[in-house]
Structures are given as structure tokens and as C-alpha cells.
PDB file of C-alpha atoms in Angstrom:
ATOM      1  CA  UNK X  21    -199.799  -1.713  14.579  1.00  0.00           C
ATOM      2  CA  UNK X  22    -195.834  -2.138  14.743  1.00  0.00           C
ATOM      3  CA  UNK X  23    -194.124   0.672  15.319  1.00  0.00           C
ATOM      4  CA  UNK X  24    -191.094  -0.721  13.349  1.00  0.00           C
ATOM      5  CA  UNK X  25    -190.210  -0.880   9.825  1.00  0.00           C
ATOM      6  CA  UNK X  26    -187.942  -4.252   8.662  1.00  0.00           C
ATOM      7  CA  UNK X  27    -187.316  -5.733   5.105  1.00  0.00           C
ATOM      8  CA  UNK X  28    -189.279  -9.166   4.571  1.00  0.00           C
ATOM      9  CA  UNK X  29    -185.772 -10.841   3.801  1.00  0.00           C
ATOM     10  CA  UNK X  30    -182.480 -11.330   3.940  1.00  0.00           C
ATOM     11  CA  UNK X  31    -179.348 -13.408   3.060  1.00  0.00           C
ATOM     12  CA  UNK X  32    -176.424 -13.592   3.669  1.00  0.00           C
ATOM     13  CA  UNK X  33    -173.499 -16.091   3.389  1.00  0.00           C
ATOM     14  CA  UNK X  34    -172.298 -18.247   6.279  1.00  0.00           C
ATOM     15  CA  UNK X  35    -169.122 -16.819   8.037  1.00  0.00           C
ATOM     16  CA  UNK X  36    -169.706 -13.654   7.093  1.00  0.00           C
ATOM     17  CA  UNK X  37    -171.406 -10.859   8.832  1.00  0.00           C
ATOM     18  CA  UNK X  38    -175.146 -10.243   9.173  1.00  0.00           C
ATOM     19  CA  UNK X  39    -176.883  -6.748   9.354  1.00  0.00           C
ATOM     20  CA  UNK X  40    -180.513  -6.366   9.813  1.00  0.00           C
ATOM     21  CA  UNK X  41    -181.339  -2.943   9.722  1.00  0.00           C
ATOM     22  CA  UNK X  42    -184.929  -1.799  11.556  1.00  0.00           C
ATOM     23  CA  UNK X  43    -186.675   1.701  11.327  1.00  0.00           C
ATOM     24  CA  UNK X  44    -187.872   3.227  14.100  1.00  0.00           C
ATOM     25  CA  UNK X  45    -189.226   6.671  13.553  1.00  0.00           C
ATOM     26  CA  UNK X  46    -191.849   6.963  16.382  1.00  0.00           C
ATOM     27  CA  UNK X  47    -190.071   5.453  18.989  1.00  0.00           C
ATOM     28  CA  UNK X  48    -190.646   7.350  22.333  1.00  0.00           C
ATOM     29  CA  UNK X  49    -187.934   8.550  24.707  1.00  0.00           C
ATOM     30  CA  UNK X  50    -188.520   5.903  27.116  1.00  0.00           C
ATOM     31  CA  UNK X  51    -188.909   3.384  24.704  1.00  0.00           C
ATOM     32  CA  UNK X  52    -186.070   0.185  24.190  1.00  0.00           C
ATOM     33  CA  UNK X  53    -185.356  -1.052  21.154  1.00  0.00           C
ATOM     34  CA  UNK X  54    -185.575  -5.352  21.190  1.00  0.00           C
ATOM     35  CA  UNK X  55    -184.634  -8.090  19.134  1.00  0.00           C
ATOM     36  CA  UNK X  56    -185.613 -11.040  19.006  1.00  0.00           C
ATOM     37  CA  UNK X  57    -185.759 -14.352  16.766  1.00  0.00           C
ATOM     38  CA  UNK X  58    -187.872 -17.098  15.966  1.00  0.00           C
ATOM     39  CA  UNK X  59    -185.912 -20.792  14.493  1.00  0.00           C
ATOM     40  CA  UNK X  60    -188.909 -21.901  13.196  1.00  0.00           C
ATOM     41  CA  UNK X  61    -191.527 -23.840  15.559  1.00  0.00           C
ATOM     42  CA  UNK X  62    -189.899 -22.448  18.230  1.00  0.00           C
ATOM     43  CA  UNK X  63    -190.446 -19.409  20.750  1.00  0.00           C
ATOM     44  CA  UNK X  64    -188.906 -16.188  19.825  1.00  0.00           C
ATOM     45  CA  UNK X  65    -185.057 -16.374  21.636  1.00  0.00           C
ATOM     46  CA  UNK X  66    -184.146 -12.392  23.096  1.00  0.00           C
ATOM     47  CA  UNK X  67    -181.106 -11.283  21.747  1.00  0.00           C
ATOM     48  CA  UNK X  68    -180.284  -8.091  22.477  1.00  0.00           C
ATOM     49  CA  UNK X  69    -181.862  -4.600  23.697  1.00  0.00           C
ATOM     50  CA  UNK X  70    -180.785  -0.916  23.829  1.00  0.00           C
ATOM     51  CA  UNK X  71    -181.775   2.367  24.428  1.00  0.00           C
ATOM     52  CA  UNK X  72    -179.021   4.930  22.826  1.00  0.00           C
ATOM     53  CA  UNK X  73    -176.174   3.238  23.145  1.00  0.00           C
ATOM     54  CA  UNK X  74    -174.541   0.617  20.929  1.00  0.00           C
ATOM     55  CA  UNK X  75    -174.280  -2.752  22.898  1.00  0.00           C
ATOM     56  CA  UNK X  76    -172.863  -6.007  22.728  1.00  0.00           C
ATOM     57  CA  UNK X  77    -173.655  -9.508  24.240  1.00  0.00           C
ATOM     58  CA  UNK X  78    -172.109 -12.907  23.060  1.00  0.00           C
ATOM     59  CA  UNK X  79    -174.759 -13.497  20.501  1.00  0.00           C
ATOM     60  CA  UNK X  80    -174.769 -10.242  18.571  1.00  0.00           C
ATOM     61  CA  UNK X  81    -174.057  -6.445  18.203  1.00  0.00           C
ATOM     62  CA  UNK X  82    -176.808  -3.384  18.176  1.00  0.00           C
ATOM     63  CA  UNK X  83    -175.869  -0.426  16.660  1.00  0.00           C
ATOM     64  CA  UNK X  84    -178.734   2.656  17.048  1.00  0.00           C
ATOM     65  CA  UNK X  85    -178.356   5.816  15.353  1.00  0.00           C
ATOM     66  CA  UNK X  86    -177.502   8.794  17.215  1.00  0.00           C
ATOM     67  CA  UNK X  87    -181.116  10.258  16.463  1.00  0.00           C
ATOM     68  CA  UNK X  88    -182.441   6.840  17.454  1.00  0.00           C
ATOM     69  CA  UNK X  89    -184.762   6.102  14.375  1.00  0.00           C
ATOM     70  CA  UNK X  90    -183.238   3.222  12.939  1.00  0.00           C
ATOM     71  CA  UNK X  91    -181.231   0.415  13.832  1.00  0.00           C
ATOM     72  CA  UNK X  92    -178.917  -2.202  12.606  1.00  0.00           C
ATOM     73  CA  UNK X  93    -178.807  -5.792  14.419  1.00  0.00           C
ATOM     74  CA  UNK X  94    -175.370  -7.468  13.274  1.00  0.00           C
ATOM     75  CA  UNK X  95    -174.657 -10.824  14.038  1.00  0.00           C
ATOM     76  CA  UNK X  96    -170.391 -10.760  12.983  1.00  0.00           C
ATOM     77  CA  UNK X  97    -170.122 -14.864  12.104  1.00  0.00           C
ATOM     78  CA  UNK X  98    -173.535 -15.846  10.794  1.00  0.00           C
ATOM     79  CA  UNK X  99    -174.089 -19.749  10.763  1.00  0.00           C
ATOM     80  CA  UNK X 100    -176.442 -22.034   9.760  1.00  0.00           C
ATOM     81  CA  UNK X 101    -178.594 -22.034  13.040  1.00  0.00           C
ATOM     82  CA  UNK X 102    -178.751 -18.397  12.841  1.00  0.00           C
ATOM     83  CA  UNK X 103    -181.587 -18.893   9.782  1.00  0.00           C
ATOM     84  CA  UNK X 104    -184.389 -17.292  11.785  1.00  0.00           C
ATOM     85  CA  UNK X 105    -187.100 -14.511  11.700  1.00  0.00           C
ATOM     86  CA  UNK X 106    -185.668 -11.792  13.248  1.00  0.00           C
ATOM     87  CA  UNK X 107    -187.920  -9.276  14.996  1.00  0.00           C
ATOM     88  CA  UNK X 108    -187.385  -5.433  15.693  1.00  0.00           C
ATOM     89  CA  UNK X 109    -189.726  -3.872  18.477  1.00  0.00           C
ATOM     90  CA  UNK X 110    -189.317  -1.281  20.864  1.00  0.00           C
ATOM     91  CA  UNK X 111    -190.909  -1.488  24.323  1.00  0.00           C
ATOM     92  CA  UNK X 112    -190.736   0.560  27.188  1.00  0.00           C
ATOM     93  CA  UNK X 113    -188.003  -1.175  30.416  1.00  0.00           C
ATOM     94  CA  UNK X 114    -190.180  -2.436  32.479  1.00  0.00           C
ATOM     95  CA  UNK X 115    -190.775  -5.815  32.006  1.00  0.00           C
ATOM     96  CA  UNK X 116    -194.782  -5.316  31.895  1.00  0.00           C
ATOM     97  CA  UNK X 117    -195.939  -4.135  28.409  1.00  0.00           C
ATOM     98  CA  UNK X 118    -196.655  -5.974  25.738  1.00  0.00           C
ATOM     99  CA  UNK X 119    -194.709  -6.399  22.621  1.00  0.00           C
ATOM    100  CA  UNK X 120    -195.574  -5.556  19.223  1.00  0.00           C
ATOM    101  CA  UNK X 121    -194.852  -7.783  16.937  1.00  0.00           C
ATOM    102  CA  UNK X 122    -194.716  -6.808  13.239  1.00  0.00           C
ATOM    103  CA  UNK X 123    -193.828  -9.846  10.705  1.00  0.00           C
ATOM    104  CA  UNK X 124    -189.863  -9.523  11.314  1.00  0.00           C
ATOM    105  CA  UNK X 125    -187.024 -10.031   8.708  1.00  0.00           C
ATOM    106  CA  UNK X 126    -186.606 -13.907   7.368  1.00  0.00           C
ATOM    107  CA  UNK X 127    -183.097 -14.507   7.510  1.00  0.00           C
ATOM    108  CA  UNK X 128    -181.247 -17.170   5.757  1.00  0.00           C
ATOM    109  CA  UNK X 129    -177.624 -18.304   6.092  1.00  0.00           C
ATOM    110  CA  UNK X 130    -176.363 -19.608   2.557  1.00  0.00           C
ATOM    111  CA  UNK X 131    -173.727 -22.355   2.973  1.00  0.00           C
TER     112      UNK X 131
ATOM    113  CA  UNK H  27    -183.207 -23.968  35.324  1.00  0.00           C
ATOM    114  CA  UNK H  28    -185.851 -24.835  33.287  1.00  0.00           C
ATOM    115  CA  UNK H  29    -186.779 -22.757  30.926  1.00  0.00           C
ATOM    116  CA  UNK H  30    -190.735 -21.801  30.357  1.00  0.00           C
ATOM    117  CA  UNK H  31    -192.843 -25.133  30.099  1.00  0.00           C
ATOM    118  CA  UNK H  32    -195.980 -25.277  28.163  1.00  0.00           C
ATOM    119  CA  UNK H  33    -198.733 -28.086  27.734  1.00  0.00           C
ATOM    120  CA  UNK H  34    -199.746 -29.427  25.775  1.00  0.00           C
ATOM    121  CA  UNK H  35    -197.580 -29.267  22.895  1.00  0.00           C
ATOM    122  CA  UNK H  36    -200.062 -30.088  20.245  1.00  0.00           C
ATOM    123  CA  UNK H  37    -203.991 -30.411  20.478  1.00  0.00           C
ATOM    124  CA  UNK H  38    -206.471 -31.430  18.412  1.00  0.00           C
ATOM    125  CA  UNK H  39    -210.079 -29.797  18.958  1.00  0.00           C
ATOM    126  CA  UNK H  40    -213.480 -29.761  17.181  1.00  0.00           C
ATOM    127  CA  UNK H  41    -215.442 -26.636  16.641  1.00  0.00           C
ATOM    128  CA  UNK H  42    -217.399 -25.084  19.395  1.00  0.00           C
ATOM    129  CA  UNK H  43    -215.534 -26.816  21.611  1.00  0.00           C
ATOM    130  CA  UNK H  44    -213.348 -25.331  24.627  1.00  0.00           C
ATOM    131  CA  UNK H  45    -209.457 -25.392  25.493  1.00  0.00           C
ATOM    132  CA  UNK H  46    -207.113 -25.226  28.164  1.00  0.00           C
ATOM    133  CA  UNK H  47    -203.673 -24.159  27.882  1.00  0.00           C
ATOM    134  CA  UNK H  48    -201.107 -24.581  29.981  1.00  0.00           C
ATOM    135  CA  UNK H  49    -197.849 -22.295  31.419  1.00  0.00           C
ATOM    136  CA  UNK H  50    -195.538 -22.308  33.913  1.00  0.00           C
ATOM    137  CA  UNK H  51    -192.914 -19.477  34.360  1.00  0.00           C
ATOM    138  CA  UNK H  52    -189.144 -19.359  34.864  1.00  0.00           C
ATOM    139  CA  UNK H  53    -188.923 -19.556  39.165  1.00  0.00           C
ATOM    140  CA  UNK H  54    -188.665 -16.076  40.026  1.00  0.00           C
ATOM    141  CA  UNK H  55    -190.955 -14.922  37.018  1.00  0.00           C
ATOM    142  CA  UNK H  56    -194.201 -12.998  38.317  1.00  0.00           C
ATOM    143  CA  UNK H  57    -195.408 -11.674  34.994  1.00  0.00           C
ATOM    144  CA  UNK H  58    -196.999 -13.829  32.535  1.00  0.00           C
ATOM    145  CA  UNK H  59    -198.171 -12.946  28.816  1.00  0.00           C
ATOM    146  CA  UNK H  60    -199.943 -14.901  26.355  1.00  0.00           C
ATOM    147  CA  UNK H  61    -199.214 -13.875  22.736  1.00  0.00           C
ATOM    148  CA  UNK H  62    -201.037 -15.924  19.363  1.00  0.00           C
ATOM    149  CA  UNK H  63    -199.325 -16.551  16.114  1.00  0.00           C
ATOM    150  CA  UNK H  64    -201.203 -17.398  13.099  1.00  0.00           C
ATOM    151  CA  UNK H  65    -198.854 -19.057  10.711  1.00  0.00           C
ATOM    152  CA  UNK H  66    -196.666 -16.261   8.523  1.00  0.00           C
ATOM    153  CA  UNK H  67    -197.330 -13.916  11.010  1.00  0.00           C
ATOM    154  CA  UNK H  68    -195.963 -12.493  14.102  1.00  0.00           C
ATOM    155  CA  UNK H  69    -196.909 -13.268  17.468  1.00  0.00           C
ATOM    156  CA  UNK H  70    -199.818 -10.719  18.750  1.00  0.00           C
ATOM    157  CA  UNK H  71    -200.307 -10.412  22.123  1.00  0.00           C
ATOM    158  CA  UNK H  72    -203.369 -11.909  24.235  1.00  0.00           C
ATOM    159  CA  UNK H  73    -202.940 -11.064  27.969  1.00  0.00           C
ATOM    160  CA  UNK H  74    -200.551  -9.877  30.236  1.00  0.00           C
ATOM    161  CA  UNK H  75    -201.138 -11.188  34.253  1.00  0.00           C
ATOM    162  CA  UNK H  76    -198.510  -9.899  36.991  1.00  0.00           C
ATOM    163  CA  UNK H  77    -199.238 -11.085  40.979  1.00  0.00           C
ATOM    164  CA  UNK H  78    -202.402 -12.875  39.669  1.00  0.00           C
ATOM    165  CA  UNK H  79    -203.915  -9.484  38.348  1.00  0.00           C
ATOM    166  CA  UNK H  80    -204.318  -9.354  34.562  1.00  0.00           C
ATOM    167  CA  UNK H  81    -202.618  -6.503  33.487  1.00  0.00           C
ATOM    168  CA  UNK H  82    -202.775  -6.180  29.862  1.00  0.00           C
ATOM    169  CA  UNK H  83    -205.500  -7.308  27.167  1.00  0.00           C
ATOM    170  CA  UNK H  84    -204.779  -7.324  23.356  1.00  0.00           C
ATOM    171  CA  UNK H  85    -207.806  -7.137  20.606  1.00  0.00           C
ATOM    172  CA  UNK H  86    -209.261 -10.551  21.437  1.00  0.00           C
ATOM    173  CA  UNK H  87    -213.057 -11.545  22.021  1.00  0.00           C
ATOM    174  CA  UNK H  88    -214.507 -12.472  25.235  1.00  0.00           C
ATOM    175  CA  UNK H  89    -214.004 -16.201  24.137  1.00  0.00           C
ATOM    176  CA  UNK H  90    -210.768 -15.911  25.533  1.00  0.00           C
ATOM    177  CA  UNK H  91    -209.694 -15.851  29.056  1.00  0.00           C
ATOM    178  CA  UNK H  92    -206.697 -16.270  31.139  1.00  0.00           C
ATOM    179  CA  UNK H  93    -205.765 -16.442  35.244  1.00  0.00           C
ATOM    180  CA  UNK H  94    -202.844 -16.696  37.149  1.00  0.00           C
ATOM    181  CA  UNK H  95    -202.408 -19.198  40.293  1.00  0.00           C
ATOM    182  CA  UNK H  96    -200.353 -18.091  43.661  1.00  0.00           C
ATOM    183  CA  UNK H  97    -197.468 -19.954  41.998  1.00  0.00           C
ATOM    184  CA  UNK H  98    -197.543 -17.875  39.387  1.00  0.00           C
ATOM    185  CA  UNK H  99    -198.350 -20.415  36.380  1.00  0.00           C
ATOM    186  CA  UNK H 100    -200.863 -19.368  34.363  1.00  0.00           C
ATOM    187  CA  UNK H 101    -203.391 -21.050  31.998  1.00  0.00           C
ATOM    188  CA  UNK H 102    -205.541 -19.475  29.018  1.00  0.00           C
ATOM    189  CA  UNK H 103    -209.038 -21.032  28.161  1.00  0.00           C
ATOM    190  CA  UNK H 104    -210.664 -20.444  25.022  1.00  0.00           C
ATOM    191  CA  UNK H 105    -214.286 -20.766  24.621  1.00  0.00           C
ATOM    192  CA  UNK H 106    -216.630 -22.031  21.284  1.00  0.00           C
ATOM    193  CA  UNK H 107    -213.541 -23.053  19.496  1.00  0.00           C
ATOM    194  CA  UNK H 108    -213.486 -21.655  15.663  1.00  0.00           C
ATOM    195  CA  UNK H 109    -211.193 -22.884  12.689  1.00  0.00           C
ATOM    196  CA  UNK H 110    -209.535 -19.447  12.849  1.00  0.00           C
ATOM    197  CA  UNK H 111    -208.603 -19.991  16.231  1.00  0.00           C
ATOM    198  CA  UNK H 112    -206.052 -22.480  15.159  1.00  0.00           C
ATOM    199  CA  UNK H 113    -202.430 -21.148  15.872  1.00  0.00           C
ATOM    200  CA  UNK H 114    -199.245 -21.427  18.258  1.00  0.00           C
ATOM    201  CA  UNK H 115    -200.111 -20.263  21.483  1.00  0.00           C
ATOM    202  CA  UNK H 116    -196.912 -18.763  23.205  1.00  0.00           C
ATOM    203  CA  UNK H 117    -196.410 -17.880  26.985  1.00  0.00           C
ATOM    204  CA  UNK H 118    -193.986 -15.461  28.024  1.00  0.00           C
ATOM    205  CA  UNK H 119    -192.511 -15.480  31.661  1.00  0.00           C
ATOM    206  CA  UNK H 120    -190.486 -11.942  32.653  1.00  0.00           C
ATOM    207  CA  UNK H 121    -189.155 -10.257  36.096  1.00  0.00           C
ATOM    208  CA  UNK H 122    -190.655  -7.247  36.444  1.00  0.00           C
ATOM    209  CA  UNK H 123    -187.631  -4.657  35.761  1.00  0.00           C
ATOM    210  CA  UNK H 124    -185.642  -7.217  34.325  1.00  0.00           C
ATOM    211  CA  UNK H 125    -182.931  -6.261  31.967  1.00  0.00           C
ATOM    212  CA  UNK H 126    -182.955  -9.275  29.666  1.00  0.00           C
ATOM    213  CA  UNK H 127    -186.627  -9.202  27.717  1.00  0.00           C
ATOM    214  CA  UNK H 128    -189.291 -11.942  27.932  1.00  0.00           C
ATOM    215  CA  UNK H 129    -188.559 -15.674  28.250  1.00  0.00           C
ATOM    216  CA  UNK H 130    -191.060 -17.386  25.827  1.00  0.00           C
ATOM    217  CA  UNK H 131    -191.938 -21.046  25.777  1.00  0.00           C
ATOM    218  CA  UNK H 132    -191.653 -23.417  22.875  1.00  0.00           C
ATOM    219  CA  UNK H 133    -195.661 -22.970  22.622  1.00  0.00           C
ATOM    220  CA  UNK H 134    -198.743 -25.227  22.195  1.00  0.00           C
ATOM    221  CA  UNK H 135    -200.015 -25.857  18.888  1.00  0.00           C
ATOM    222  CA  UNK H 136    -203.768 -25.811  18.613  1.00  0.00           C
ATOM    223  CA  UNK H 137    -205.662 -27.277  15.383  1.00  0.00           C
ATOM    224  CA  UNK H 138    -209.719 -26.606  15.000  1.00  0.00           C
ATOM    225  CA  UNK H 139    -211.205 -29.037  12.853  1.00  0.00           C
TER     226      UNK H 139
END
């Protein structure tokens, strides 16, 4: 079973801001929280990981509560080509385990 | 670099009979997973292999099997071939210890008739 909790979907209007929240109430002390998306027919694309800490990369932000059992994926321009499933799982670091996908958030950009 | 390759892209196969699909990793890669995603749902993993040892095995029947070569590619074969077994069929490449996530390939679509 996923150990994450996301809504089924989301829109949100081009240019603006994106934010996918994720729950995470189990998630172990070793544990990483991942995103990832799927354009459709494609493989899902890694965007971003964290364990405590809020990070950023060029594609998107990851904010992660302070008691780490929820997060919010924000992607600050949203575009067309970021309509995607977006997926919430947290993994241990170590490049070995296996993810758990659950059925992710369907996000659409509105032009 | 290339990214993670996969082949075929789509395939076309007949009940009861057998598959072979195809992966090769990112150069560097030594871990390989195999995940399955039924359409509307999420992937779910398959097998994990690392240094030619499998490593991992999700909830899947004995029809399916996987190996990795010394190169590191990998290939999964599925046995007596049922309609439910249709799906995208996605390969995953990662350095162990990596700090960027999996690397998965565009997939293979396989189709029982």
C-alpha cells in the first residue's frame, strides 16, 4: 500500500503557481520524501526529493512541514507541459528500494 | 547521454504466449527495477536487480522473471501471457547512493489478445 495520501486532482491556471500538497503520516526517520511526474505515455520524470528541509531545483520547490507529515510540491510558473500526474512517495536514500506508487494527483494547467 | 532505452516500444502478443522485454541503463547505472502500470493506475514495482543479483521482488507470480547481464542491461520475460498482463512495462536505471531518484525509460507497451 502507499504510504502517501494525495487529492485525485488539481487545476490550476497557467502562469500562476501550483501547490500539490501530499500527506505523509507514517513516514520513517530515514525515509525521503519524492516526487515525481508522469506526461502521459511517458516514464515518470524525478523532480525533486527531501528529507526535512525545504529545497529547491530549477523545476520546482518542496516545502515539508516541520513535523514532516505532509508536504506541499509547488511548481511557481505552471505551463502547459506541466499537465501531468504528479506522484508523492517517500523512500529511504539509497538508491535500492523500491517505490511505492499510489495513483498520484492529475494535474491540469488551464490556459 | 542517453537516457534509459527500452525495446520494444509496443508489442502485440497472443495468450499463453511468452515475452521478452528489453532495458538498458544510463552508463554508470548498476541498479535496475522493473515496475508495471495498468492503465489509471500507478506504476507497481516488479523487480529490483543490482550487480546482476536481484534484489527486490514485488507481488508478482512466478510467470515473471527478470536477469541482469555484466553490462548491466537487464531484460524481463513473462511466461503464459494473460489479457491482464497487458500494461506499460517501465525500467528504472539508478546509482546506488545517488542523490537524484530513479531514471525511468519511456516503457514498452504490451497488448494480450
Amino acid at each position: 500500500d502507499a504510504k502517501t495520501t494525495q487529492p485525485p486532482s488539481m487545476d490550476c491556471a497557467e502562469g500562476r503557481a501550483a501547490n500539490l500538497p501530499c500527506n505523509h503520516s507514517t513516514i520513517s526517520g530515514n525515509e525521503y520524501v519524492y516526487w515525481y511526474r508522469q506526461i502521459h505515455s511517458q516514464g515518470p520524470q524525478y523532480i525533486i526529493h527531501g528529507l526535512k528541509n525545504n529545497e529547491t531545483n530549477e523545476m520546482a520547490s518542496l516545502i515539508i512541514t516541520e513535523d514532516r507529515k505532509s508536504s506541499t510540491l509547488i511548481l511557481p510558473h505552471a505551463t502547459l507541459r506541466d499537465t501531468a500526474v504528479y506522484y508523492c512517495i517517500v523512500s529511504t536514500h539509497f538508491g535500492n528500494e523500491k517505490l511505492t506508487f499510489g495513483t498520484g494527483t492529475r494535474l491540469t494547467i488551464i490556459p | 547521454d542517453a537516457g534509459v532505452t527500452q525495446s520494444p516500444t509496443h508489442l502485440i502478443k497472443t495468450r499463453g504466449q511468452q515475452v521478452t522485454l528489453r532495458c538498458s541503463p544510463i552508463s554508470g547505472h548498476k541498479s535496475v527495477s522493473w515496475y508495471q502500470q495498468v492503465l489509471g493506475q500507478g506504476p507497481q514495482f516488479i523487480f529490483q536487480y543490482y550487480e546482476k543479483e536481484e534484489r527486490g521482488r514485488g507481488n508478482f507470480p512466478d510467470r515473471f522473471s527478470a536477469r541482469q547481464f555484466p553490462n548491466y542491461s537487464s531484460e524481463l520475460n513473462v511466461n503464459a501471457l494473460l489479457l491482464g498482463d497487458s500494461a506499460l512495462y517501465l525500467c528504472a536505471s539508478s546509482y546506488l547512493m545517488a542523490n537524484y531518484g530513479y531514471t525511468f525509460g519511456s516503457g514498452t507497451r504490451l497488448t494480450v489478445v
